[in-house]
mmCIF file of C-alpha atoms in Angstrom:
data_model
loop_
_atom_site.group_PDB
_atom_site.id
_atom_site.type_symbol
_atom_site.label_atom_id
_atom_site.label_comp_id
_atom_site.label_asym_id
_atom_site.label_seq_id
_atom_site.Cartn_x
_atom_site.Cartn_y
_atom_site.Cartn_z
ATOM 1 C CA UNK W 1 131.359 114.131 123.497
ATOM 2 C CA UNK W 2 128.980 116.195 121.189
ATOM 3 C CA UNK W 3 131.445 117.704 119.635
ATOM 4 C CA UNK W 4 133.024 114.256 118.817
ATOM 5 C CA UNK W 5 129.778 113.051 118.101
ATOM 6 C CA UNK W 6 128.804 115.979 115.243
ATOM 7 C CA UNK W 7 132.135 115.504 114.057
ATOM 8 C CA UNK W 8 132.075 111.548 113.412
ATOM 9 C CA UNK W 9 128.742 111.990 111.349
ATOM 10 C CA UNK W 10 130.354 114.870 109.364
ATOM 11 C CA UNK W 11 133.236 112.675 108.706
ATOM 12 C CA UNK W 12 130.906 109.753 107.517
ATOM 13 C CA UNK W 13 128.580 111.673 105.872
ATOM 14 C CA UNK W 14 131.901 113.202 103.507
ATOM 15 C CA UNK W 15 133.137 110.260 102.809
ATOM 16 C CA UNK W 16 129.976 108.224 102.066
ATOM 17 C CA UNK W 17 129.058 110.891 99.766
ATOM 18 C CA UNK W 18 131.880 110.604 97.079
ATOM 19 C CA UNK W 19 131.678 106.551 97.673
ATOM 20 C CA UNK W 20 127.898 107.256 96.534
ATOM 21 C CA UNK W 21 128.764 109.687 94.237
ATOM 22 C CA UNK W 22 130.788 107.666 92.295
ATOM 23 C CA UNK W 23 128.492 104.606 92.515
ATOM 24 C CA UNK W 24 125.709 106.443 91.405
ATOM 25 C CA UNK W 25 127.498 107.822 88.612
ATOM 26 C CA UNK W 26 127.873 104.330 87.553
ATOM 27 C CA UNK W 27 124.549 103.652 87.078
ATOM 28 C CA UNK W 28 123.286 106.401 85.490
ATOM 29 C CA UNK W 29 122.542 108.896 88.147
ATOM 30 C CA UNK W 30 123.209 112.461 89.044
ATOM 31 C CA UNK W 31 122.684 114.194 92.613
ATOM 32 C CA UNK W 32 121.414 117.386 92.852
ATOM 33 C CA UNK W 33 123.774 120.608 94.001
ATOM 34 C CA UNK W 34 122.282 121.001 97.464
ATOM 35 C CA UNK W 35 121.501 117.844 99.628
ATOM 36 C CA UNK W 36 119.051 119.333 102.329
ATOM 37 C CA UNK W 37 118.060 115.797 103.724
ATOM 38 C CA UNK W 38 122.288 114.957 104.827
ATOM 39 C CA UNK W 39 122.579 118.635 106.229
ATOM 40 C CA UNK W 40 121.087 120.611 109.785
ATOM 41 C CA UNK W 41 119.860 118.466 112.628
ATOM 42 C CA UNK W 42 119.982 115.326 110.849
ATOM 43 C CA UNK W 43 122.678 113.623 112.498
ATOM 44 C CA UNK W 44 120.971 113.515 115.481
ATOM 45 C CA UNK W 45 119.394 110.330 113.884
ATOM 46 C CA UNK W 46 122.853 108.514 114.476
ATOM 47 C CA UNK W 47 121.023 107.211 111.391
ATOM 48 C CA UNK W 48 123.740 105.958 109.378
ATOM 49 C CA UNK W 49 122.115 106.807 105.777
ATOM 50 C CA UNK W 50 122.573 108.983 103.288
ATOM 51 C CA UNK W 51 119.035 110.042 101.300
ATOM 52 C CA UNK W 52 119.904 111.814 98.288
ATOM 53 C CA UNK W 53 117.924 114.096 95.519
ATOM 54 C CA UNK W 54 119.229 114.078 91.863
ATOM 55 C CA UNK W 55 118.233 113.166 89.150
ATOM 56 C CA UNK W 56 118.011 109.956 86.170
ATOM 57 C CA UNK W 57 121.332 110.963 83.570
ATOM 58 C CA UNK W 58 118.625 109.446 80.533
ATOM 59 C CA UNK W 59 115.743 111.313 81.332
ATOM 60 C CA UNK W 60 116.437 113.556 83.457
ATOM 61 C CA UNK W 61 113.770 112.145 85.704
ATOM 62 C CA UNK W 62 114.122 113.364 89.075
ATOM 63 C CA UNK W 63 114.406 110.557 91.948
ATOM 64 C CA UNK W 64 115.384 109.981 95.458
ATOM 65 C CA UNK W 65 118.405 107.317 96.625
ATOM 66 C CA UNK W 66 118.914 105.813 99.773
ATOM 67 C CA UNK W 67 122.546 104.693 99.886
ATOM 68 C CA UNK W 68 124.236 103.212 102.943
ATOM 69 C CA UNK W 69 126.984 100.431 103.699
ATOM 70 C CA UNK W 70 126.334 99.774 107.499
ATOM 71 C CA UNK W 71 125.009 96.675 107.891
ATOM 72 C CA UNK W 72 122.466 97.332 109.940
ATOM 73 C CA UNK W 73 120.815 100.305 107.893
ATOM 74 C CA UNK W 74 121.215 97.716 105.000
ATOM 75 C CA UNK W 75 118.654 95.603 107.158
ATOM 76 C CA UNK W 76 116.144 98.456 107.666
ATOM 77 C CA UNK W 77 116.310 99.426 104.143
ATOM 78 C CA UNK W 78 115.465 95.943 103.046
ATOM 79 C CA UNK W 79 112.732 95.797 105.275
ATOM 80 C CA UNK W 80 111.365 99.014 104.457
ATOM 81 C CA UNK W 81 111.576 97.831 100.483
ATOM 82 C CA UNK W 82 110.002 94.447 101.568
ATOM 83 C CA UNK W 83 107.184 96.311 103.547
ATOM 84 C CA UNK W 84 106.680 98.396 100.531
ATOM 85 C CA UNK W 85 105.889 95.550 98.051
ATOM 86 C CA UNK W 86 103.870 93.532 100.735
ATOM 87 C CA UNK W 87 101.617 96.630 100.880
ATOM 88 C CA UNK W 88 101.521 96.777 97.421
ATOM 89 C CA UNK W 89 100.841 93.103 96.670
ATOM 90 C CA UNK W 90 97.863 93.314 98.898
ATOM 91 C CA UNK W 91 96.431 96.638 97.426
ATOM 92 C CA UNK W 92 96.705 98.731 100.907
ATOM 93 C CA UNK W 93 93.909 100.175 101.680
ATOM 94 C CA UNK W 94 92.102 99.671 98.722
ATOM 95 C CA UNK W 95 94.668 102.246 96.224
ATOM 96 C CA UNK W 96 94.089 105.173 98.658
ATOM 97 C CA UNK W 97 97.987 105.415 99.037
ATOM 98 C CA UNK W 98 100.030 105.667 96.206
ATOM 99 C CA UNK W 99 103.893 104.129 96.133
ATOM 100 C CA UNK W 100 106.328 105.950 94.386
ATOM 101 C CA UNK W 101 107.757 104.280 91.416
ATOM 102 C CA UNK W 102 110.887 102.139 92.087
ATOM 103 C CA UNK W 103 113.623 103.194 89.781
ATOM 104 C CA UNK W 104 116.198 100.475 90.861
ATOM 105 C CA UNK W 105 117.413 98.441 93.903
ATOM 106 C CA UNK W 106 121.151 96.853 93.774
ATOM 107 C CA UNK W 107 123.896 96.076 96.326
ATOM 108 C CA UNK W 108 127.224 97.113 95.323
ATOM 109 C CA UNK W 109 130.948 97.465 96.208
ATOM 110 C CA UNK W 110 129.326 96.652 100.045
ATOM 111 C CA UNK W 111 126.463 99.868 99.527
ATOM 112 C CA UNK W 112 122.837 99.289 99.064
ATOM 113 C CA UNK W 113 121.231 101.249 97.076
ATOM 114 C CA UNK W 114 117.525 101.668 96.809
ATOM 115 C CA UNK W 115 116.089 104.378 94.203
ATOM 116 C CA UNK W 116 112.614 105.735 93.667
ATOM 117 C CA UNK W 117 110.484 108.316 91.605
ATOM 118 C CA UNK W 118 110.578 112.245 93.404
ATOM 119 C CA UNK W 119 107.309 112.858 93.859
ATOM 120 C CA UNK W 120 106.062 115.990 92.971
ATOM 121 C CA UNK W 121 103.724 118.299 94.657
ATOM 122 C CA UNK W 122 101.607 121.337 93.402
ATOM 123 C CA UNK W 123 102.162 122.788 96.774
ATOM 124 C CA UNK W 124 103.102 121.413 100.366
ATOM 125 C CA UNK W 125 100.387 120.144 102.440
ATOM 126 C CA UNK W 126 100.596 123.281 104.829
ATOM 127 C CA UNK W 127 99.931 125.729 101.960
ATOM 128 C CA UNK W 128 96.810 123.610 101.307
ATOM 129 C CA UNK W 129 92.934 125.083 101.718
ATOM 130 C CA UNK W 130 92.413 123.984 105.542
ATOM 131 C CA UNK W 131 89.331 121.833 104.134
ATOM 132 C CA UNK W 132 91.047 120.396 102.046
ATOM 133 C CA UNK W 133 93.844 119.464 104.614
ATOM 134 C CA UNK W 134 90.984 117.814 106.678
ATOM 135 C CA UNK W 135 89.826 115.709 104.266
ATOM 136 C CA UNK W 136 93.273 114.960 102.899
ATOM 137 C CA UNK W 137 93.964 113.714 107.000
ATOM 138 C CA UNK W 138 90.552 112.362 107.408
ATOM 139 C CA UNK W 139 91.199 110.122 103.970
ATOM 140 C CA UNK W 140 94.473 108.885 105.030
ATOM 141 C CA UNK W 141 92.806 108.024 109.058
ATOM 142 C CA UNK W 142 90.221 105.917 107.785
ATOM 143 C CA UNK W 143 92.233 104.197 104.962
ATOM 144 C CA UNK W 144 94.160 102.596 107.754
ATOM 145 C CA UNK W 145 91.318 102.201 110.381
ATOM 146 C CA UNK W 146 90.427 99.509 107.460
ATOM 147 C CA UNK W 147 92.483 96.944 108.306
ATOM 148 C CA UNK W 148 92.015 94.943 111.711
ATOM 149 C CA UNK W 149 94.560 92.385 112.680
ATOM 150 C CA UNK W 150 91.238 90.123 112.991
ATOM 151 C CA UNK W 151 89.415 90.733 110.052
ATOM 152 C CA UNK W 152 91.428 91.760 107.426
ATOM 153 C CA UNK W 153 92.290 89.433 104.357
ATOM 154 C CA UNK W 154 95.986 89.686 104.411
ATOM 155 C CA UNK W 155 96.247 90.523 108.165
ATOM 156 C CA UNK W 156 98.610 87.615 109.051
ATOM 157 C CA UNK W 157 101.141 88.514 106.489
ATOM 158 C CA UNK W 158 101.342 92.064 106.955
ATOM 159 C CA UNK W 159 101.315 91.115 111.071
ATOM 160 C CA UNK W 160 104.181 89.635 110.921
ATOM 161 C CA UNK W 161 106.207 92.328 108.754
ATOM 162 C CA UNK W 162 105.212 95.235 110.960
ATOM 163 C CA UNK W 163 104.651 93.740 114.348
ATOM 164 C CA UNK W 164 101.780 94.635 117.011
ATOM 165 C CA UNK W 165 101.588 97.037 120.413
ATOM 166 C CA UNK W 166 99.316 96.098 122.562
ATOM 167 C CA UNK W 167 98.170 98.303 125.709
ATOM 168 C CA UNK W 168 100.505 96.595 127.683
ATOM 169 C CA UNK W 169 103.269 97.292 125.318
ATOM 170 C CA UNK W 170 102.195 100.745 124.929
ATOM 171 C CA UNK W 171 102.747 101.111 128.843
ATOM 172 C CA UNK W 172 105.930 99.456 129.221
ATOM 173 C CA UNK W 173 107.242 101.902 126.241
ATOM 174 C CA UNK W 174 105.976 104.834 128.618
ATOM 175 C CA UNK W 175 107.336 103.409 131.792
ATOM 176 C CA UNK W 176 110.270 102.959 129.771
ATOM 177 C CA UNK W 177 110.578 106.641 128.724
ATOM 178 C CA UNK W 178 110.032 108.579 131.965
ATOM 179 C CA UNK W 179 112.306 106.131 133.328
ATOM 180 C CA UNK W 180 115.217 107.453 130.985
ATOM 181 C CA UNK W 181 114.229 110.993 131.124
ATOM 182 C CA UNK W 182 114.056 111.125 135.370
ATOM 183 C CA UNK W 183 117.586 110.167 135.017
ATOM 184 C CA UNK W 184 118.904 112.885 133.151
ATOM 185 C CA UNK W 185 116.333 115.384 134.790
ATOM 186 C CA UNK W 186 116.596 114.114 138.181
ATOM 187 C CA UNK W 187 116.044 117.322 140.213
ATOM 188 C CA UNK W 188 113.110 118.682 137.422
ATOM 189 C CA UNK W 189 110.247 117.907 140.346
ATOM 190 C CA UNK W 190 107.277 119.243 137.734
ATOM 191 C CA UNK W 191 108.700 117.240 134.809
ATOM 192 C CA UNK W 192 108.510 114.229 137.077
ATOM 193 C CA UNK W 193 105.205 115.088 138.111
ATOM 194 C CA UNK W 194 103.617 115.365 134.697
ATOM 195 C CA UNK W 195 105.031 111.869 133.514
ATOM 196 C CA UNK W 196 103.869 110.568 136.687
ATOM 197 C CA UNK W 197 100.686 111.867 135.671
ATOM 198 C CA UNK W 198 100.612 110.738 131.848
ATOM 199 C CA UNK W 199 101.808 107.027 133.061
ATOM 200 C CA UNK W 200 98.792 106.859 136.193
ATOM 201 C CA UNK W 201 96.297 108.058 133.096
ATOM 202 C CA UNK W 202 97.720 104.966 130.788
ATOM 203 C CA UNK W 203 97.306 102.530 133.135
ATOM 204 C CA UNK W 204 94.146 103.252 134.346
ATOM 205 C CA UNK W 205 92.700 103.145 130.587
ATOM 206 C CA UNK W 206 94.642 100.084 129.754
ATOM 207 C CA UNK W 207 91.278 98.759 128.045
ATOM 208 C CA UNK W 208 90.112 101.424 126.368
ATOM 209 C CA UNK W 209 93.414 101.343 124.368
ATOM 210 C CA UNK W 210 92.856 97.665 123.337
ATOM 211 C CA UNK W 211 89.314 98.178 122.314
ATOM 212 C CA UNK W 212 91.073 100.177 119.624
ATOM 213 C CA UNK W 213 93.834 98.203 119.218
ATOM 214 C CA UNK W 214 95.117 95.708 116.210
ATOM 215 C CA UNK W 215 94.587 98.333 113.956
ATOM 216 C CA UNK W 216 97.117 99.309 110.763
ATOM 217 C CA UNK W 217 98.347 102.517 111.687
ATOM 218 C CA UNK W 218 101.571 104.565 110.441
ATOM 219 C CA UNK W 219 103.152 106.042 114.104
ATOM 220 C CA UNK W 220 104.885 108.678 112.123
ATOM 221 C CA UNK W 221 102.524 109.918 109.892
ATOM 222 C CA UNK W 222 103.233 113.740 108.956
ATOM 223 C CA UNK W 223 103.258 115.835 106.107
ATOM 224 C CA UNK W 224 107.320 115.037 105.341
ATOM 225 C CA UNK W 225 106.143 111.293 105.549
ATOM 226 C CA UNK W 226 103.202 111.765 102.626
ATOM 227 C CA UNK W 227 103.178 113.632 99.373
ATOM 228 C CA UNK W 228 100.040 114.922 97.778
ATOM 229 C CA UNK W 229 99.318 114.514 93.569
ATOM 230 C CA UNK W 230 96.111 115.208 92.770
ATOM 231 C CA UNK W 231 93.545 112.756 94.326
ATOM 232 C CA UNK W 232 96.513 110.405 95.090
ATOM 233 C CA UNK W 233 98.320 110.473 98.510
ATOM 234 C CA UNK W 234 102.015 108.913 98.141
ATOM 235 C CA UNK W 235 103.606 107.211 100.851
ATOM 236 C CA UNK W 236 107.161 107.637 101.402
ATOM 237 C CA UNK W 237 107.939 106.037 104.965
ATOM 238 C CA UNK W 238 106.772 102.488 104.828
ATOM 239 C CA UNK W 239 108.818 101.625 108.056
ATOM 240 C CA UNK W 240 106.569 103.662 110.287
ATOM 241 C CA UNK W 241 103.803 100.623 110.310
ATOM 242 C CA UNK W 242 102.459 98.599 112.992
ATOM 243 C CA UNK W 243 99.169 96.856 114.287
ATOM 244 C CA UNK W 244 98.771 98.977 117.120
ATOM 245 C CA UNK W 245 95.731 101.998 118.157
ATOM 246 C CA UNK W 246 94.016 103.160 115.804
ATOM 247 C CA UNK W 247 94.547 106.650 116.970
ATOM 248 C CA UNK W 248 98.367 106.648 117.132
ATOM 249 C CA UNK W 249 98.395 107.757 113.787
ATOM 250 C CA UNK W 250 96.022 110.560 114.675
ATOM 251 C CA UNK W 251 97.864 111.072 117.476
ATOM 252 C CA UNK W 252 101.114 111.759 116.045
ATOM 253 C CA UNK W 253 99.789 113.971 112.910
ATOM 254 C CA UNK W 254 97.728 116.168 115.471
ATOM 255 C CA UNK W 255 100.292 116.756 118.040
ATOM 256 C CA UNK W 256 102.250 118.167 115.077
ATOM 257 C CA UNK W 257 99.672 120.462 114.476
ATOM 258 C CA UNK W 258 99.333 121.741 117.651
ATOM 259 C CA UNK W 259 102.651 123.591 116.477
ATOM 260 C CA UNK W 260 102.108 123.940 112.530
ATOM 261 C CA UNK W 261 98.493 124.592 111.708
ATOM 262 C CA UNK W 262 96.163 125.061 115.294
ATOM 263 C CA UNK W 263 93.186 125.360 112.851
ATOM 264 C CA UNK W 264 93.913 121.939 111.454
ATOM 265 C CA UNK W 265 94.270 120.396 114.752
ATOM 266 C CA UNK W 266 91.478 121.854 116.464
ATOM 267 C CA UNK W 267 88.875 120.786 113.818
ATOM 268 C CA UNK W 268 90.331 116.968 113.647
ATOM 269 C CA UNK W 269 89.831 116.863 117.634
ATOM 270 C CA UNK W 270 86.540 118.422 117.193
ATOM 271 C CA UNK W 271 85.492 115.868 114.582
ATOM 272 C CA UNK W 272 86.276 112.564 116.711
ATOM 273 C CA UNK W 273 84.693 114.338 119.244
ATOM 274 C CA UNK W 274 81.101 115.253 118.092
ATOM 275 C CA UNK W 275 81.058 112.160 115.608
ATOM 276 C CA UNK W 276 82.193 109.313 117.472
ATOM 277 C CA UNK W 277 82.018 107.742 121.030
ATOM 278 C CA UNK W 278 83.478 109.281 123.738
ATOM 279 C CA UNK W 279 85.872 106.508 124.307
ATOM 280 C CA UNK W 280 87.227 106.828 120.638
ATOM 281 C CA UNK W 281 87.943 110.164 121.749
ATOM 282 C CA UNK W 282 89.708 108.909 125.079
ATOM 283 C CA UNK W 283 91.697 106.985 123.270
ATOM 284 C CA UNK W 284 92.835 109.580 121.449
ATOM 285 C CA UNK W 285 93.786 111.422 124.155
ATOM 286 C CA UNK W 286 95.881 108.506 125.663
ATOM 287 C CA UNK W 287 97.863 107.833 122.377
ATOM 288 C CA UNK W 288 98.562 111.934 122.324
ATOM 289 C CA UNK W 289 99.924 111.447 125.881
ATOM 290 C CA UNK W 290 101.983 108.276 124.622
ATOM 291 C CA UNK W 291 103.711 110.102 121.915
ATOM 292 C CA UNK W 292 104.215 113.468 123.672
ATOM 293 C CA UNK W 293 105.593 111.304 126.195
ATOM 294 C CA UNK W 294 107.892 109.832 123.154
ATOM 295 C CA UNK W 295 109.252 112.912 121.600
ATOM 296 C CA UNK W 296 109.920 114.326 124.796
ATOM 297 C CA UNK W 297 112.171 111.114 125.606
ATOM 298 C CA UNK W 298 113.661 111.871 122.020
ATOM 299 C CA UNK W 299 114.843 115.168 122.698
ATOM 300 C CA UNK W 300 116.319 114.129 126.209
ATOM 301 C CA UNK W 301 118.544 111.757 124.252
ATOM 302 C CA UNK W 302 119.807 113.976 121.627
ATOM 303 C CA UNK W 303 121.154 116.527 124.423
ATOM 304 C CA UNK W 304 124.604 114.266 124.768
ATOM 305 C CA UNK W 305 125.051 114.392 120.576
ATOM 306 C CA UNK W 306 124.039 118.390 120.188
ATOM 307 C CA UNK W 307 125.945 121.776 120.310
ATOM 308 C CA UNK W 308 125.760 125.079 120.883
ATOM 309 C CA UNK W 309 122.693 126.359 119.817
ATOM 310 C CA UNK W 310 120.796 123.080 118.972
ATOM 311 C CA UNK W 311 121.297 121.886 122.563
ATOM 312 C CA UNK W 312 120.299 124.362 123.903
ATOM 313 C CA UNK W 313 116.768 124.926 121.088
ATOM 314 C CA UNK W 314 116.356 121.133 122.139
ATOM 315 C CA UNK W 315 115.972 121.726 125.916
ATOM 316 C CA UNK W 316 113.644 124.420 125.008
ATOM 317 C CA UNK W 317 111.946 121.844 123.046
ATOM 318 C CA UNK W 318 111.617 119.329 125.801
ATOM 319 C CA UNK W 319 110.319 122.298 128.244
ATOM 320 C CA UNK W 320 107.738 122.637 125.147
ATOM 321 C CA UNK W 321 106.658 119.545 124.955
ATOM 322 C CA UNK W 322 106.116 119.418 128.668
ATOM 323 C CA UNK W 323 103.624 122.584 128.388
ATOM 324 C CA UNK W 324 101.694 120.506 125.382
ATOM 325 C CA UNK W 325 101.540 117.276 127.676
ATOM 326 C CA UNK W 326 100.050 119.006 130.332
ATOM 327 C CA UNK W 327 97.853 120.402 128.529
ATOM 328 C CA UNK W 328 96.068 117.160 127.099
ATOM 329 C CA UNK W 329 96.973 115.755 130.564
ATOM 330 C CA UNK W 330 94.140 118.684 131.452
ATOM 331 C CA UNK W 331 92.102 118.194 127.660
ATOM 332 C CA UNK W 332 92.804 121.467 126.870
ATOM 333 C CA UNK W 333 94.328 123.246 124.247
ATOM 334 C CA UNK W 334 97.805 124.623 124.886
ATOM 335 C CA UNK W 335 98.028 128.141 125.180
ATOM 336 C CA UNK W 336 98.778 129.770 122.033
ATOM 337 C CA UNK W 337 101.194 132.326 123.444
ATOM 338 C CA UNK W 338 102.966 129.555 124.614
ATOM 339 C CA UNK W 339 103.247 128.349 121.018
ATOM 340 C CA UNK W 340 104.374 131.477 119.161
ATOM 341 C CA UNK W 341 107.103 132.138 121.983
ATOM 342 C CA UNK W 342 108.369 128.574 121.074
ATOM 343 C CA UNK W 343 107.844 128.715 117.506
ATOM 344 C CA UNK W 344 110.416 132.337 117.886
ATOM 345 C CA UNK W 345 112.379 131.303 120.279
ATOM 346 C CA UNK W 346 113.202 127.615 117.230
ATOM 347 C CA UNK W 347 113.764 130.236 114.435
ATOM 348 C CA UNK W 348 115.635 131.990 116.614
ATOM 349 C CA UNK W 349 118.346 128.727 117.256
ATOM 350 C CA UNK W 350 118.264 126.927 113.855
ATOM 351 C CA UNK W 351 120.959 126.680 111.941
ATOM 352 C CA UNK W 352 120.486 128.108 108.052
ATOM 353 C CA UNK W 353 120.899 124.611 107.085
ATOM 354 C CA UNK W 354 118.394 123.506 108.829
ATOM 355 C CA UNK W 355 115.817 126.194 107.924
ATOM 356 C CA UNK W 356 117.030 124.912 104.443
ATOM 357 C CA UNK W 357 115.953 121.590 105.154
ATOM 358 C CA UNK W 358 112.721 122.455 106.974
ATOM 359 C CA UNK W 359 111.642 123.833 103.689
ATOM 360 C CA UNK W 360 111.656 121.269 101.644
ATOM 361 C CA UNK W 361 109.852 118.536 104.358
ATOM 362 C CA UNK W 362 106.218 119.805 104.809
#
């Protein structure tokens, strides 16, 4: 069933790329050789999209294009356009974030197409100053801590474009998860003993996770998600938005740091912790559990669509995952031998593609 699986995205992936090739050529656009973002673990998605690097034939000017003809990644890629401009119309977060350009937007021959301005960086967010990674993060945290489904001018419209999770949505999602990943690992008796754990420690703090609540916050925001210019942060996944905790966001851009920069990670924890109330930095803790809980649900559903080496790098990934739950289960930081075994034993198992594509996403 993998096999058939890798195989079927290959095969739609081929032929969507000359049927975007050729419509691209069209209207003035050029890809680039290598296509890094169609390549490695990206089918795994079962995201039927192609995202594409070239270039403007007039100007050379270098853009990104999201092409697809399924119907129902047409839909998302409206929305994400139509979240784009609300955010715009309503100056987010008072011109902290930056949009890139849009180039051009068109349906044709049963594609949409949707085309923006590559956004250049002088050098990845990682190979930042760690300072001035902090204050990059801290920035970006507070920008959206701005806007309160109560209080905010605009809050109605943008409400109803992104959505809302409230605590009780946050532990259905959770009950949810564990749920799916007890059936595939029904005999694991620890792995069913730490999500035991991580749903009895979201339910009993139910409140603490609404006093924080109706807040803007971007649940995937991480370095491939944001480009840096500048004094200008840009964007680039405006489908990641909800009212929800205010700390998801955190959440999610700190448990990525626990395996890319422990530095970064350490001083953002220590910073809610000294400079606001303890129950800011509870909830912080609970929306790390909710999205460890998350990714670790991810991974157990990709194990059906990987091969060889990537199914078995993603079961290391979920055993991973497990160690870093635990250890904010415990509000502790993970052991860092634990991390740099990981982090060897992932270089290890990725493909060259997908080293490729790592590269060129933080």
């Amino acid at each position: 069933m993998a096999i058939s699986y890798l195989k079927n995205w290959e095969e739609f992936r081929d032929q969507e790329l000359i049927k975007a090739t050729l419509l691209l050529e069209q209207l003035g656009f050029s890809l680039d050789t290598k296509q890094v973002h169609i390549s490695g673990e990206r089918y795994l998605t079962g995201n039927r999209k192609l995202v594409l690097l070239g270039f403007r034939n007039s100007d050379q000017k270098p853009v990104v294009m999201k092409v697809s003809s399924d119907p129902a990644i047409i839909s998302e890629i409206e929305d994400e356009r139509r979240s784009r401009n609300i955010l715009k119309e309503i100056n987010f977060a008072y011109h902290i974030f930056s949009f890139p350009p849009e180039i051009l937007y068109t349906h044709k021959q049963g594609c949409v197409i949707f085309i923006t301005e590559f956004i250049e960086q002088e050098m990845t967010f990682l190979e930042r100053p760690l300072a001035e990674q902090f204050f990059i993060a801290l920035k970006a945290f507070e920008a959206q801590e701005a806007i309160h489904a109560t209080t905010y001018e605009h809050a109605n419209i943008i409400k109803k474009v992104f959505g809302i999770f409230t605590a009780q949505i946050y532990l259905e999602k959770i009950k949810e998860y564990s749920r799916d990943i007890e059936i595939v690992f029904q005999d694991d008796k620890n792995l069913k003993g730490v999500l035991d754990r991580a749903h009895e420690f979201i339910a009993n703090n139910l409140e603490t996770i609404d006093i924080y609540s109706n807040f803007l916050t971007h649940w995937d925001f991480v370095p491939h998600n944001f480009r840096v210019w500048g004094s200008e942060i840009y964007l680039l996944d405006h489908a990641a938005l909800r009212f929800g905790n205010k700390y998801e966001s955190w959440a999610r851009f700190i448990n990525f740091m626990t395996l890319y920069n422990e530095k970064l990670e350490q001083a953002l924890l220590s910073y809610v912790k000294n400079n606001r109330d303890q129950s800011e930095y509870l909830s912080l803790r609970l929306m790390r559990v909710f999205r460890l809980v998350e990714i670790i649900w991810y991974y157990t559903n990709t194990l059906v669509k990987a091969v060889g080496d990537l199914h078995t790098l993603n079961q290391k990934r979920i055993i991973f995952w497990t160690k870093v739950l635990e250890s904010v289960l415990a509000d502790q930081p993970v052991s860092r031998n634990i991390v740099e075994e990981y982090k060897r034993i992932r270089d290890n198992l990725r493909s060259p593609e997908e080293k490729e594509r790592q590269k060129k996403l933080h």
